[in-house]
PDB file of C-alpha atoms in Angstrom:
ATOM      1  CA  UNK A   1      34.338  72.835  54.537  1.00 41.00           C
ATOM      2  CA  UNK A   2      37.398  71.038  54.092  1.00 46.00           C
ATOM      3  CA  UNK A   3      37.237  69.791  57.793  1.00 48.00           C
ATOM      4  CA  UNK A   4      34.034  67.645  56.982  1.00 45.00           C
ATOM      5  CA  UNK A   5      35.402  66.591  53.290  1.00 48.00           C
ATOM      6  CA  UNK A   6      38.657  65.045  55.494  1.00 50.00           C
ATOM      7  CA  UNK A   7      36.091  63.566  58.064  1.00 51.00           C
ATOM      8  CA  UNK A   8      34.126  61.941  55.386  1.00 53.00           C
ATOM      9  CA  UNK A   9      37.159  61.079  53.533  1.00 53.00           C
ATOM     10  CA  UNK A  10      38.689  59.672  56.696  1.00 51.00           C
ATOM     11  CA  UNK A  11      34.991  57.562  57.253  1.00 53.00           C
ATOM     12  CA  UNK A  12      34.779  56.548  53.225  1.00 53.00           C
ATOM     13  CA  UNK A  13      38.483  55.342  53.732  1.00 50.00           C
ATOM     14  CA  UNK A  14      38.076  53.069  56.239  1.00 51.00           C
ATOM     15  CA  UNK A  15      34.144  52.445  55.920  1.00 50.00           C
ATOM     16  CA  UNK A  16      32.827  52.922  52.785  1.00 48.00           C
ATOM     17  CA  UNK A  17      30.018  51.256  52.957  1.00 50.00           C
ATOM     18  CA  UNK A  18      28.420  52.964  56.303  1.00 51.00           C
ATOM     19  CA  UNK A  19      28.160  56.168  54.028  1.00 51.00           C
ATOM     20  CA  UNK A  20      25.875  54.815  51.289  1.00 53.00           C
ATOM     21  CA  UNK A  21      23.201  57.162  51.639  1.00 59.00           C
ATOM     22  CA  UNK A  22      18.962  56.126  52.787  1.00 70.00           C
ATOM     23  CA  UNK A  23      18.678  59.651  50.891  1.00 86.00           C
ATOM     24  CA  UNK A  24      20.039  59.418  47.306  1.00 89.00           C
ATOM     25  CA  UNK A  25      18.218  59.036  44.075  1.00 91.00           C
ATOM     26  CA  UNK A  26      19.597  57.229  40.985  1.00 92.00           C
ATOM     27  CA  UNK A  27      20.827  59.668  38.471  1.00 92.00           C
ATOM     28  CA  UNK A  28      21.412  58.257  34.492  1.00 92.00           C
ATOM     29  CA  UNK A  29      24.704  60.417  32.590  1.00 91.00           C
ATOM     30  CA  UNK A  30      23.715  60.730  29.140  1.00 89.00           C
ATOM     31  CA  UNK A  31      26.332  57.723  28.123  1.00 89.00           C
ATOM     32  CA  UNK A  32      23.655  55.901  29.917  1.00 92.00           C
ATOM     33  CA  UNK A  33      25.974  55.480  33.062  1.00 92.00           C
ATOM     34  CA  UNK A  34      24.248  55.160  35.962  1.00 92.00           C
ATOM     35  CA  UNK A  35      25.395  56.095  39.483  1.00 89.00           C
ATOM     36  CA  UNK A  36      23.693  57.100  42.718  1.00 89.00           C
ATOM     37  CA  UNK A  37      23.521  60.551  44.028  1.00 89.00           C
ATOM     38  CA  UNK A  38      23.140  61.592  48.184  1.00 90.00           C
ATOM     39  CA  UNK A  39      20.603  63.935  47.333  1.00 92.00           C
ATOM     40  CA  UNK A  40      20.442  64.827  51.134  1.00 92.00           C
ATOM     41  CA  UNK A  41      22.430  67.427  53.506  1.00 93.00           C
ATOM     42  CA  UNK A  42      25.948  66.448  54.816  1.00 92.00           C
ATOM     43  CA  UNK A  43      26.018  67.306  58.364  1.00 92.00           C
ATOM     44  CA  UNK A  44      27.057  65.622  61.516  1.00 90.00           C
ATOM     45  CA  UNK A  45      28.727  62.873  59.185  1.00 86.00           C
ATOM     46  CA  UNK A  46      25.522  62.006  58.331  1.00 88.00           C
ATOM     47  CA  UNK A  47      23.167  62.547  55.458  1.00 90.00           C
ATOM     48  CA  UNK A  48      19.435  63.694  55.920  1.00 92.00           C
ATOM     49  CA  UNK A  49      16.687  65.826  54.687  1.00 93.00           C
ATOM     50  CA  UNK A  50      16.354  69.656  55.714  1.00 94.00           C
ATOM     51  CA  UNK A  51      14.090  70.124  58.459  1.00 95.00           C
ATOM     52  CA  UNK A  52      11.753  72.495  56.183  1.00 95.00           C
ATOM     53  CA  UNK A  53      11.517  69.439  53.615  1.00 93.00           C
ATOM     54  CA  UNK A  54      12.289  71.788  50.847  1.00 95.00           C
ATOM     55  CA  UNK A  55      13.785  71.098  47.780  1.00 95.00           C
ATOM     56  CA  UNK A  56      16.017  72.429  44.966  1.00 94.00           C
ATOM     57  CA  UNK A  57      16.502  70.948  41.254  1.00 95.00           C
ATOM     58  CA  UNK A  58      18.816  70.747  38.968  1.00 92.00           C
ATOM     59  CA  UNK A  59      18.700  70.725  35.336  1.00 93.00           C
ATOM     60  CA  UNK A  60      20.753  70.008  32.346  1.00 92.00           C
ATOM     61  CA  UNK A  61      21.421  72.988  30.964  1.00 92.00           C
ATOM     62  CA  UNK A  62      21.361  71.291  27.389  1.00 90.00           C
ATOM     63  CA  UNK A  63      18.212  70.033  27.376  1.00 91.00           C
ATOM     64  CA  UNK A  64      16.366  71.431  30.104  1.00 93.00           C
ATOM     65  CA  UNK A  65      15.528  68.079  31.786  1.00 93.00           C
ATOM     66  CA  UNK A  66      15.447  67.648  35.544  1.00 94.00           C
ATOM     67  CA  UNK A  67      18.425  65.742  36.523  1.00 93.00           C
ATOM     68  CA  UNK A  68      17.795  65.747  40.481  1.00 93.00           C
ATOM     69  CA  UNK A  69      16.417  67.338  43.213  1.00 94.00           C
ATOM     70  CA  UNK A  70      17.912  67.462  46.351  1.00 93.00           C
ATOM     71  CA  UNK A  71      17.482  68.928  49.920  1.00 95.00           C
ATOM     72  CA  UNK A  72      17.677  72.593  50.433  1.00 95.00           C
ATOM     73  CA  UNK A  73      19.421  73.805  53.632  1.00 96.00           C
ATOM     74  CA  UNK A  74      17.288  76.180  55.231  1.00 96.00           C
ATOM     75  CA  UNK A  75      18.578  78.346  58.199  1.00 97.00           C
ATOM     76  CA  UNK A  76      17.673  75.857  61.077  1.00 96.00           C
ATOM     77  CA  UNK A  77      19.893  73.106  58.733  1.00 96.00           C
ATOM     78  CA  UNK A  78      22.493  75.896  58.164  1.00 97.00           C
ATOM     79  CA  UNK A  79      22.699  76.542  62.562  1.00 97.00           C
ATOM     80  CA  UNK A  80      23.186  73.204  62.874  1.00 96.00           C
ATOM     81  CA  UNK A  81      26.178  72.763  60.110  1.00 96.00           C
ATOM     82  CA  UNK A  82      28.063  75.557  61.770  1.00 96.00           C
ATOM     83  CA  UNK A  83      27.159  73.972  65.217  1.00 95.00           C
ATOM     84  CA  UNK A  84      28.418  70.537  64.026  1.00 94.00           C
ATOM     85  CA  UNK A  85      31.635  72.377  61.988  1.00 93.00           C
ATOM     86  CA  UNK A  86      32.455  73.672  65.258  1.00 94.00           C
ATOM     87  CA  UNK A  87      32.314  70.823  67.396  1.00 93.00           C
ATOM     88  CA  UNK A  88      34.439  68.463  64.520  1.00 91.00           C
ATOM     89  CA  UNK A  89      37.215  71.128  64.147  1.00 91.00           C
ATOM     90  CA  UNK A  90      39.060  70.385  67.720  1.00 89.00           C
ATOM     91  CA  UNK A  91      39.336  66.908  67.084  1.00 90.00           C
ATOM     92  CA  UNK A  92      40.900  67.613  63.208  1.00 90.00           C
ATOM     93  CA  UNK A  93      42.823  70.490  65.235  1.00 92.00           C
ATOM     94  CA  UNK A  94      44.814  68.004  67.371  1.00 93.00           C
ATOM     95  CA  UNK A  95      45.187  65.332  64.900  1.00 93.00           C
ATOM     96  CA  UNK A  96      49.145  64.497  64.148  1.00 94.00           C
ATOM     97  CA  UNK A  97      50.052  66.203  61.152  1.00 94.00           C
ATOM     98  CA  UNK A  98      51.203  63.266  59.579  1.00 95.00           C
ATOM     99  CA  UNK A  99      47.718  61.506  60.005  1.00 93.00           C
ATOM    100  CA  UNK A 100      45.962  64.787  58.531  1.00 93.00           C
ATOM    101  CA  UNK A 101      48.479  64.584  55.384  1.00 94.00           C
ATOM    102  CA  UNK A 102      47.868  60.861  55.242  1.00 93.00           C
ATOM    103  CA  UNK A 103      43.849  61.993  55.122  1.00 90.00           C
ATOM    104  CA  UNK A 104      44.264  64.125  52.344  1.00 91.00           C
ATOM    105  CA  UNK A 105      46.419  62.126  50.133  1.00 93.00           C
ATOM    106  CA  UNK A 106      43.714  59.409  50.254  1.00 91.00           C
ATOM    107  CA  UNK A 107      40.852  61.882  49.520  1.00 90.00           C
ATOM    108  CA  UNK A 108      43.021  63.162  46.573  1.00 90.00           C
ATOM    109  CA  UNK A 109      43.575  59.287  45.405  1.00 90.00           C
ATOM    110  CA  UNK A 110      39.796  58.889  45.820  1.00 89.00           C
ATOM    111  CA  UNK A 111      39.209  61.726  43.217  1.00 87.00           C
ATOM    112  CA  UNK A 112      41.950  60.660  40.945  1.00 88.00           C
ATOM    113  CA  UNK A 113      40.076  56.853  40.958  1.00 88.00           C
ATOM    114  CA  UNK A 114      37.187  58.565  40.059  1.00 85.00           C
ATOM    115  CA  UNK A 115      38.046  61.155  38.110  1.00 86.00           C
ATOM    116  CA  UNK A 116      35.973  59.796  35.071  1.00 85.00           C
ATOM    117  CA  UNK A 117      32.648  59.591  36.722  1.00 86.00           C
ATOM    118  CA  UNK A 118      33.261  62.646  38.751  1.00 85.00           C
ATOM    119  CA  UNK A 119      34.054  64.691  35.668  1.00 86.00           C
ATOM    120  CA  UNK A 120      31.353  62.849  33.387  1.00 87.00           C
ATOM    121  CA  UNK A 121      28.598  64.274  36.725  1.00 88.00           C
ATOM    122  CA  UNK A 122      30.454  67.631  36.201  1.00 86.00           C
ATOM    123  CA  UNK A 123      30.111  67.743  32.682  1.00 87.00           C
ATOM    124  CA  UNK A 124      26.269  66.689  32.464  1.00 89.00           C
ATOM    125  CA  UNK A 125      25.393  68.725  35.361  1.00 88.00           C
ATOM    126  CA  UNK A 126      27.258  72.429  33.710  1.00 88.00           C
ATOM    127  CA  UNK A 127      26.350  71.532  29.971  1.00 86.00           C
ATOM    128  CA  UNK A 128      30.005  71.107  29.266  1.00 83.00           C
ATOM    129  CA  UNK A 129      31.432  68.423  26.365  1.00 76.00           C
ATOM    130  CA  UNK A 130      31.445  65.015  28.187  1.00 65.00           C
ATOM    131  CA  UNK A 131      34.539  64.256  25.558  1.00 60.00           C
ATOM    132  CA  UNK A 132      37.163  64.972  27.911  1.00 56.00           C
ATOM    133  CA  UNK A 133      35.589  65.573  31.588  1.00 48.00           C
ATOM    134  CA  UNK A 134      38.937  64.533  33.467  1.00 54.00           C
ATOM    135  CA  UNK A 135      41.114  67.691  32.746  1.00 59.00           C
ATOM    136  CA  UNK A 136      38.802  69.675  35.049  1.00 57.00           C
ATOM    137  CA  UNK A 137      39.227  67.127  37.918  1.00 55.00           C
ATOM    138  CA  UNK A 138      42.497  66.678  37.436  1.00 59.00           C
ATOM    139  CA  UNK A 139      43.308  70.619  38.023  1.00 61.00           C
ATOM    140  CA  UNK A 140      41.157  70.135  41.315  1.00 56.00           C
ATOM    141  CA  UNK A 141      43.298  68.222  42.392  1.00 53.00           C
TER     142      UNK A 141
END
């Protein structure tokens, strides 16, 4: 898992824009924030829809309102992550240490950026207080 998370931070680091998603919905926060959601599967630094076209959603658990539904990995989707996994770990294998470290210092700047947002979609989507959201991305961290 990490492997693709430093890919795609490695890819959102030097092109963020090629990873705005065809597949992503637009998902309101109840401060009335708005951001948009990938609602498809990650795989192959890529996202798409599952091959079955199934579905899952999620709710907020405070008032029961759909807040998304997104693709549903299916075993077919689930071959092909592993396949993909495989194939992306030899290249992350033989990168320089020192480019690897540099990888994940960025991806752990792009959470602390976006710690609010990322804590406020934490918060709404678990049902805990959106007072203070950052706390639990900061510990991630």
């Amino acid at each position: 898992m990490i492997i693709w998370q430093c890919q795609l931070a490695r890819q959102l680091i030097l092109q963020p824009r090629r990873y705005y998603s065809s597949v992503e919905t637009t998902v309101t926060l109840p401060s009335g924030r708005k951001y948009r959601q990938p609602i498809g599967l990650f795989i192959a630094n890529k996202f798409g829809v599952s091959r079955d076209g199934k579905k899952l959603t999620t709710y907020d658990p405070r008032s029961g309102r759909p807040i998304a539904s997104v693709f549903a990995a299916g075993s077919a989707d689930v071959n092909n992550a592993v396949q993909s996994a495989r194939l992306a770990f030899d290249p992350w294998r033989t990168t320089p240490g020192t480019e690897r470290g540099i990888l994940l210092h960025n991806l752990s700047r792009l959470i602390e950026d976006h710690k609010d947002i990322l804590g406020s979609i934490e918060a709404f989507d678990t049902g805990k207080s959106p007072v203070s959201p950052g706390p639990a991305v900061q510990r991630s961290l």
